[in-house]
Amino acid sequence: MKRLAIASIMAASLAFGASLAQAQTAATKKITLTGGSVGGAWSAIGNAIGETIRRESPGAAFGYEPGREAANIQLVSTGKVELGIAHAQLIKRAQAGEDPFKAPITNLKAIALIDPQAAVQILVREESGIESFEAILAAKKPVRIALNQRGTLMAVTGEEVFKAYGITPKDIEGWGGRIHHVDYNAGLEMMKNGQIDVIINMLAFPSGQINSATREMKVKMLGISAEASAKLGTLLGTAAITVPAGTYPFQPQAIPTVTGSVVLFAAAEMKNEDAAAIVDGMLKHFDYLKQAHATLARLEPVDLTKVAPLALHPGAEMAFRKAGVLK
C-alpha cells in the first residue's frame, strides 16, 4: 500500500513536471527578424525592436538575422522567419510579381513604419564632369555607376532613375560604362578610389555615411526632374521630396528627388495577438526606440501607422487603435 502511494506521488510529480515543461515551452515564443547587413541602420533598428519585444514579452526568444530585401520578403512570406524589414515600395512590387520577383507575393502585411524618409541621393565625382542625366545621354558617356546590392529597392530605383531619362543598363555597357552592385560603404570607397563616377542610394538626410565619405573627396549632388519624378512615382510608388539647400557642405542648392519608406512587416498568417504584442512593445518602449537610432528619433507614435502603400496587419491595427494612436 505504501509502495502504491509512493508510485502515485511519483507519477503525479512526473505529470506535473511534463505539464510545466510544456507550459514553459509554449511561453517561449521564438521571433526572428531579418533586416540588413550587420552594422547598418536596419541592423540597429531591428535589434532595438527586438529589445522592445523582450521587455514586453519576457518569455519571447528574439533573434536578428542579416539579410537582403528581396530575400527578407521571401523568408517572411514562406513562414521561415516571423518579421522582416524592407521598403514598402519593394513589397508593393512583390505583391504585383514585378522584378526582382518571379511571381506575386500577396500574404504580407505591415506592422509599423520605421523610416519615413528613404530619399534617393545621387552623388557624382566632381572630376567626372557630369552635370546631369541629360548630359550623360547626349554624350553617351561611359559612366561607371555604383548601385546597392541586387534584390534591394535601392538597386531597382537606381536603374529606374536612369531609365526615366531614357538610359538603360544595356546603353551604359554599350557606351563602355559599367554598373557595380555593391553595398553602400563599398560603393563610397570605390568613389574615393576613383573607380566609379556616380553612386545612388536611398537613405535619410543628412546622412552620416555621406558626410564622412565626402570629407575626403569632392562631389556634387544631382537632382531628379519633375518629369522623371512623376515616372518613378507611377512605377515605384515613391513620392517627391527636396533635400534642403545646405544639408551637406558640398550642396549649396536645394535638390529635388524622390523618397520611399521602410516598414517592419509580417505574414498575414501571423496571429493577431502576436502582431498586437509587437506593436504594444514598440509603443510602450517608444522612448527607448527614439534613443536607439537617429532614424527612429524622427518618429512620433502616430507615424508608425503610416505604412502606405501597404495595409496594416489586423493585429497591429487593433493595437494602434487600442492605444489611441489610430482613430
GROMACS .gro file of C-alpha atoms in nm:
model
  327
    1MET     CA    1   0.000   0.000   0.000
    2LYS     CA    2   0.284   0.232   0.089
    3ARG     CA    3   0.463   0.146  -0.237
    4LEU     CA    4   0.144   0.223  -0.430
    5ALA     CA    5   0.115   0.563  -0.263
    6ILE     CA    6   0.477   0.646  -0.345
    7ALA     CA    7   0.427   0.535  -0.705
    8SER     CA    8   0.118   0.754  -0.731
    9ILE     CA    9   0.306   1.055  -0.595
   10MET     CA   10   0.594   0.996  -0.837
   11ALA     CA   11   0.354   0.964  -1.129
   12ALA     CA   12   0.178   1.285  -1.029
   13SER     CA   13   0.513   1.463  -0.995
   14LEU     CA   14   0.622   1.347  -1.339
   15ALA     CA   15   0.291   1.458  -1.490
   16PHE     CA   16   0.320   1.799  -1.323
   17GLY     CA   17   0.680   1.834  -1.446
   18ALA     CA   18   0.576   1.747  -1.800
   19SER     CA   19   0.290   1.997  -1.787
   20LEU     CA   20   0.522   2.267  -1.652
   21ALA     CA   21   0.777   2.196  -1.925
   22GLN     CA   22   0.504   2.218  -2.191
   23ALA     CA   23   0.381   2.546  -2.044
   24GLN     CA   24   0.732   2.688  -2.040
   25THR     CA   25   0.790   2.576  -2.400
   26ALA     CA   26   0.462   2.735  -2.506
   27ALA     CA   27   0.558   3.057  -2.329
   28THR     CA   28   0.894   3.074  -2.508
   29LYS     CA   29   0.784   3.218  -2.839
   30LYS     CA   30   1.063   3.238  -3.097
   31ILE     CA   31   1.071   3.555  -3.306
   32THR     CA   32   1.331   3.607  -3.576
   33LEU     CA   33   1.368   3.938  -3.761
   34THR     CA   34   1.563   3.963  -4.086
   35GLY     CA   35   1.690   4.304  -4.187
   36GLY     CA   36   2.007   4.447  -4.343
   37SER     CA   37   2.379   4.394  -4.314
   38VAL     CA   38   2.546   4.391  -3.974
   39GLY     CA   39   2.647   4.742  -3.868
   40GLY     CA   40   2.392   4.915  -4.090
   41ALA     CA   41   2.088   5.119  -3.991
   42TRP     CA   42   1.845   4.830  -4.036
   43SER     CA   43   2.055   4.609  -3.810
   44ALA     CA   44   2.049   4.871  -3.532
   45ILE     CA   45   1.677   4.932  -3.576
   46GLY     CA   46   1.594   4.562  -3.592
   47ASN     CA   47   1.782   4.486  -3.272
   48ALA     CA   48   1.616   4.783  -3.099
   49ILE     CA   49   1.274   4.645  -3.194
   50GLY     CA   50   1.388   4.307  -3.062
   51GLU     CA   51   1.469   4.468  -2.727
   52THR     CA   52   1.115   4.611  -2.703
   53ILE     CA   53   0.980   4.262  -2.771
   54ARG     CA   54   1.197   4.118  -2.492
   55ARG     CA   55   1.090   4.390  -2.249
   56GLU     CA   56   0.721   4.345  -2.317
   57SER     CA   57   0.723   3.965  -2.361
   58PRO     CA   58   0.996   3.826  -2.131
   59GLY     CA   59   0.922   3.471  -2.247
   60ALA     CA   60   0.999   3.553  -2.612
   61ALA     CA   61   1.326   3.439  -2.770
   62PHE     CA   62   1.432   3.706  -3.021
   63GLY     CA   63   1.697   3.671  -3.288
   64TYR     CA   64   1.822   3.910  -3.557
   65GLU     CA   65   1.947   3.782  -3.894
   66PRO     CA   66   2.125   3.998  -4.154
   67GLY     CA   67   1.960   3.978  -4.493
   68ARG     CA   68   1.868   4.145  -4.821
   69GLU     CA   69   1.534   4.299  -4.903
   70ALA     CA   70   1.401   4.058  -5.166
   71ALA     CA   71   1.517   3.760  -4.960
   72ASN     CA   72   1.357   3.911  -4.647
   73ILE     CA   73   1.025   3.929  -4.829
   74GLN     CA   74   1.051   3.566  -4.943
   75LEU     CA   75   1.152   3.440  -4.598
   76VAL     CA   76   0.864   3.611  -4.418
   77SER     CA   77   0.614   3.514  -4.688
   78THR     CA   78   0.703   3.145  -4.659
   79GLY     CA   79   0.699   3.149  -4.277
   80LYS     CA   80   1.071   3.083  -4.234
   81VAL     CA   81   1.107   3.396  -4.021
   82GLU     CA   82   0.843   3.597  -3.837
   83LEU     CA   83   0.943   3.957  -3.911
   84GLY     CA   84   1.127   4.146  -4.184
   85ILE     CA   85   1.242   4.494  -4.276
   86ALA     CA   86   1.201   4.625  -4.631
   87HIS     CA   87   1.092   4.926  -4.829
   88ALA     CA   88   0.715   4.943  -4.860
   89GLN     CA   89   0.763   5.012  -5.230
   90LEU     CA   90   0.954   4.685  -5.283
   91ILE     CA   91   0.681   4.489  -5.104
   92LYS     CA   92   0.436   4.660  -5.342
   93ARG     CA   93   0.642   4.525  -5.634
   94ALA     CA   94   0.638   4.180  -5.472
   95GLN     CA   95   0.259   4.194  -5.450
   96ALA     CA   96   0.246   4.261  -5.825
   97GLY     CA   97   0.510   3.999  -5.908
   98GLU     CA   98   0.741   4.261  -6.062
   99ASP     CA   99   1.121   4.240  -6.088
  100PRO     CA  100   1.307   4.112  -5.888
  101PHE     CA  101   1.017   3.877  -5.806
  102LYS     CA  102   0.911   3.592  -6.034
  103ALA     CA  103   0.552   3.564  -5.910
  104PRO     CA  104   0.313   3.771  -5.694
  105ILE     CA  105   0.359   3.752  -5.315
  106THR     CA  106   0.029   3.854  -5.164
  107ASN     CA  107   0.038   3.748  -4.797
  108LEU     CA  108   0.240   4.031  -4.641
  109LYS     CA  109   0.114   4.299  -4.403
  110ALA     CA  110   0.286   4.594  -4.239
  111ILE     CA  111   0.339   4.602  -3.863
  112ALA     CA  112   0.480   4.956  -3.841
  113LEU     CA  113   0.661   5.229  -4.030
  114ILE     CA  114   1.023   5.260  -3.916
  115ASP     CA  115   1.168   5.510  -4.164
  116PRO     CA  116   0.955   5.766  -4.349
  117GLN     CA  117   1.244   5.921  -4.537
  118ALA     CA  118   1.442   5.689  -4.764
  119ALA     CA  119   1.541   5.960  -5.011
  120VAL     CA  120   1.725   5.892  -5.337
  121GLN     CA  121   2.061   6.071  -5.310
  122ILE     CA  122   2.279   6.081  -5.621
  123LEU     CA  123   2.644   6.175  -5.584
  124VAL     CA  124   2.888   6.231  -5.872
  125ARG     CA  125   3.262   6.281  -5.850
  126GLU     CA  126   3.342   6.643  -5.931
  127GLU     CA  127   3.630   6.528  -6.153
  128SER     CA  128   3.390   6.331  -6.373
  129GLY     CA  129   3.247   6.650  -6.522
  130ILE     CA  130   2.893   6.506  -6.507
  131GLU     CA  131   2.632   6.780  -6.469
  132SER     CA  132   2.307   6.597  -6.545
  133PHE     CA  133   2.149   6.275  -6.672
  134GLU     CA  134   2.060   6.456  -6.992
  135ALA     CA  135   2.431   6.527  -7.047
  136ILE     CA  136   2.517   6.159  -6.993
  137LEU     CA  137   2.261   6.061  -7.257
  138ALA     CA  138   2.367   6.327  -7.506
  139ALA     CA  139   2.736   6.237  -7.483
  140LYS     CA  140   2.676   5.861  -7.446
  141LYS     CA  141   2.922   5.891  -7.164
  142PRO     CA  142   3.091   5.567  -7.046
  143VAL     CA  143   2.980   5.629  -6.691
  144ARG     CA  144   3.079   5.399  -6.406
  145ILE     CA  145   2.800   5.356  -6.152
  146ALA     CA  146   2.763   5.201  -5.807
  147LEU     CA  147   2.416   5.083  -5.708
  148ASN     CA  148   2.321   4.889  -5.398
  149GLN     CA  149   2.315   4.510  -5.394
  150ARG     CA  150   2.075   4.326  -5.622
  151GLY     CA  151   1.742   4.239  -5.466
  152THR     CA  152   1.705   4.577  -5.294
  153LEU     CA  153   1.472   4.866  -5.375
  154MET     CA  154   1.784   5.085  -5.377
  155ALA     CA  155   1.927   4.890  -5.672
  156VAL     CA  156   1.593   4.878  -5.856
  157THR     CA  157   1.538   5.250  -5.804
  158GLY     CA  158   1.892   5.334  -5.919
  159GLU     CA  159   1.832   5.159  -6.251
  160GLU     CA  160   1.486   5.313  -6.285
  161VAL     CA  161   1.628   5.664  -6.232
  162PHE     CA  162   1.848   5.617  -6.539
  163LYS     CA  163   1.559   5.461  -6.734
  164ALA     CA  164   1.342   5.763  -6.654
  165TYR     CA  165   1.592   5.964  -6.859
  166GLY     CA  166   1.597   5.710  -7.141
  167ILE     CA  167   1.920   5.535  -7.033
  168THR     CA  168   1.915   5.155  -6.992
  169PRO     CA  169   2.181   4.931  -6.834
  170LYS     CA  170   2.245   4.795  -7.187
  171ASP     CA  171   2.313   5.150  -7.308
  172ILE     CA  172   2.561   5.212  -7.027
  173GLU     CA  173   2.754   4.893  -7.105
  174GLY     CA  174   2.739   4.967  -7.479
  175TRP     CA  175   2.899   5.308  -7.421
  176GLY     CA  176   3.184   5.144  -7.230
  177GLY     CA  177   3.047   5.211  -6.882
  178ARG     CA  178   2.964   4.965  -6.605
  179ILE     CA  179   2.718   4.916  -6.319
  180HIS     CA  180   2.853   4.774  -5.992
  181HIS     CA  181   2.605   4.625  -5.742
  182VAL     CA  182   2.774   4.662  -5.403
  183ASP     CA  183   2.681   4.767  -5.051
  184TYR     CA  184   2.683   5.141  -4.995
  185ASN     CA  185   3.002   5.162  -4.791
  186ALA     CA  186   3.188   4.964  -5.057
  187GLY     CA  187   3.047   5.196  -5.325
  188LEU     CA  188   3.162   5.507  -5.139
  189GLU     CA  189   3.508   5.354  -5.106
  190MET     CA  190   3.514   5.286  -5.480
  191MET     CA  191   3.424   5.650  -5.542
  192LYS     CA  192   3.708   5.764  -5.313
  193ASN     CA  193   3.946   5.547  -5.515
  194GLY     CA  194   3.826   5.691  -5.846
  195GLN     CA  195   3.675   5.360  -5.960
  196ILE     CA  196   3.323   5.498  -6.013
  197ASP     CA  197   3.170   5.827  -6.121
  198VAL     CA  198   2.815   5.803  -5.982
  199ILE     CA  199   2.667   5.643  -5.672
  200ILE     CA  200   2.295   5.618  -5.593
  201ASN     CA  201   2.131   5.508  -5.270
  202MET     CA  202   1.814   5.565  -5.068
  203LEU     CA  203   1.869   5.694  -4.715
  204ALA     CA  204   1.776   5.966  -4.470
  205PHE     CA  205   1.935   6.308  -4.491
  206PRO     CA  206   2.168   6.435  -4.374
  207SER     CA  207   2.347   6.101  -4.396
  208GLY     CA  208   2.639   6.037  -4.164
  209GLN     CA  209   2.784   5.799  -4.424
  210ILE     CA  210   2.780   6.071  -4.690
  211ASN     CA  211   2.920   6.335  -4.455
  212SER     CA  212   3.204   6.105  -4.353
  213ALA     CA  213   3.292   5.991  -4.706
  214THR     CA  214   3.282   6.335  -4.865
  215ARG     CA  215   3.537   6.482  -4.627
  216GLU     CA  216   3.799   6.311  -4.841
  217MET     CA  217   3.659   6.370  -5.192
  218LYS     CA  218   3.488   6.639  -5.394
  219VAL     CA  219   3.137   6.554  -5.508
  220LYS     CA  220   2.817   6.712  -5.639
  221MET     CA  221   2.459   6.601  -5.590
  222LEU     CA  222   2.232   6.554  -5.891
  223GLY     CA  223   1.860   6.622  -5.875
  224ILE     CA  224   1.569   6.440  -6.037
  225SER     CA  225   1.346   6.637  -6.274
  226ALA     CA  226   0.972   6.672  -6.216
  227GLU     CA  227   0.903   6.456  -6.523
  228ALA     CA  228   1.136   6.178  -6.409
  229SER     CA  229   0.996   6.204  -6.054
  230ALA     CA  230   0.643   6.150  -6.187
  231LYS     CA  231   0.756   5.842  -6.382
  232LEU     CA  232   0.920   5.697  -6.074
  233GLY     CA  233   0.612   5.770  -5.863
  234THR     CA  234   0.389   5.578  -6.103
  235LEU     CA  235   0.631   5.289  -6.138
  236LEU     CA  236   0.763   5.250  -5.783
  237GLY     CA  237   0.521   5.434  -5.555
  238THR     CA  238   0.784   5.688  -5.449
  239ALA     CA  239   0.698   6.048  -5.363
  240ALA     CA  240   0.865   6.377  -5.450
  241ILE     CA  241   1.086   6.534  -5.183
  242THR     CA  242   1.351   6.806  -5.165
  243VAL     CA  243   1.689   6.785  -4.995
  244PRO     CA  244   1.714   7.139  -4.848
  245ALA     CA  245   1.998   7.366  -4.954
  246GLY     CA  246   2.298   7.334  -4.728
  247THR     CA  247   2.208   6.987  -4.600
  248TYR     CA  248   2.567   6.897  -4.693
  249PRO     CA  249   2.869   7.130  -4.719
  250PHE     CA  250   2.906   7.047  -5.091
  251GLN     CA  251   2.538   7.112  -5.169
  252PRO     CA  252   2.455   7.486  -5.172
  253GLN     CA  253   2.127   7.445  -5.364
  254ALA     CA  254   1.805   7.258  -5.287
  255ILE     CA  255   1.795   6.923  -5.469
  256PRO     CA  256   1.465   6.773  -5.592
  257THR     CA  257   1.450   6.396  -5.562
  258VAL     CA  258   1.213   6.113  -5.459
  259THR     CA  259   1.167   5.913  -5.142
  260GLY     CA  260   1.038   5.577  -5.028
  261SER     CA  261   0.959   5.440  -4.682
  262VAL     CA  262   1.077   5.145  -4.475
  263VAL     CA  263   0.847   4.917  -4.278
  264LEU     CA  264   0.853   4.631  -4.031
  265PHE     CA  265   0.633   4.359  -4.181
  266ALA     CA  266   0.497   4.011  -4.119
  267ALA     CA  267   0.296   3.743  -4.296
  268ALA     CA  268  -0.082   3.780  -4.291
  269GLU     CA  269  -0.087   3.441  -4.118
  270MET     CA  270   0.073   3.585  -3.802
  271LYS     CA  271  -0.178   3.565  -3.516
  272ASN     CA  272  -0.347   3.893  -3.433
  273GLU     CA  273  -0.239   3.871  -3.069
  274ASP     CA  274   0.126   3.826  -3.174
  275ALA     CA  275   0.119   4.127  -3.407
  276ALA     CA  276  -0.054   4.329  -3.135
  277ALA     CA  277   0.209   4.231  -2.878
  278ILE     CA  278   0.488   4.354  -3.109
  279VAL     CA  279   0.313   4.689  -3.154
  280ASP     CA  280   0.244   4.713  -2.780
  281GLY     CA  281   0.614   4.666  -2.711
  282MET     CA  282   0.713   4.936  -2.960
  283LEU     CA  283   0.459   5.184  -2.820
  284LYS     CA  284   0.529   5.119  -2.451
  285HIS     CA  285   0.905   5.150  -2.505
  286PHE     CA  286   0.890   5.423  -2.766
  287ASP     CA  287   1.132   5.649  -2.581
  288TYR     CA  288   1.389   5.368  -2.593
  289LEU     CA  289   1.336   5.328  -2.968
  290LYS     CA  290   1.386   5.700  -3.030
  291GLN     CA  291   1.719   5.684  -2.848
  292ALA     CA  292   1.830   5.369  -3.028
  293HIS     CA  293   1.880   5.521  -3.374
  294ALA     CA  294   1.861   5.864  -3.540
  295THR     CA  295   1.607   5.735  -3.794
  296LEU     CA  296   1.368   5.634  -3.518
  297ALA     CA  297   1.428   5.963  -3.336
  298ARG     CA  298   1.237   6.146  -3.612
  299LEU     CA  299   0.918   5.947  -3.546
  300GLU     CA  300   0.618   6.001  -3.323
  301PRO     CA  301   0.383   5.715  -3.228
  302VAL     CA  302   0.126   5.817  -3.491
  303ASP     CA  303   0.393   5.790  -3.762
  304LEU     CA  304   0.421   5.415  -3.703
  305THR     CA  305   0.077   5.373  -3.863
  306LYS     CA  306   0.170   5.544  -4.193
  307VAL     CA  307   0.258   5.233  -4.392
  308ALA     CA  308   0.103   5.320  -4.732
  309PRO     CA  309   0.107   5.180  -4.997
  310LEU     CA  310   0.073   4.872  -4.773
  311ALA     CA  311  -0.205   4.764  -4.538
  312LEU     CA  312  -0.156   4.716  -4.165
  313HIS     CA  313  -0.176   4.367  -4.018
  314PRO     CA  314  -0.517   4.341  -3.843
  315GLY     CA  315  -0.349   4.270  -3.510
  316ALA     CA  316  -0.121   4.573  -3.546
  317GLU     CA  317  -0.417   4.791  -3.641
  318MET     CA  318  -0.607   4.663  -3.338
  319ALA     CA  319  -0.316   4.755  -3.109
  320PHE     CA  320  -0.276   5.102  -3.260
  321ARG     CA  321  -0.649   5.171  -3.214
  322LYS     CA  322  -0.648   5.040  -2.859
  323ALA     CA  323  -0.358   5.274  -2.776
  324GLY     CA  324  -0.549   5.567  -2.931
  325VAL     CA  325  -0.275   5.619  -3.192
  326LEU     CA  326  -0.504   5.530  -3.481
  327LYS     CA  327  -0.857   5.672  -3.485
   0.00000   0.00000   0.00000
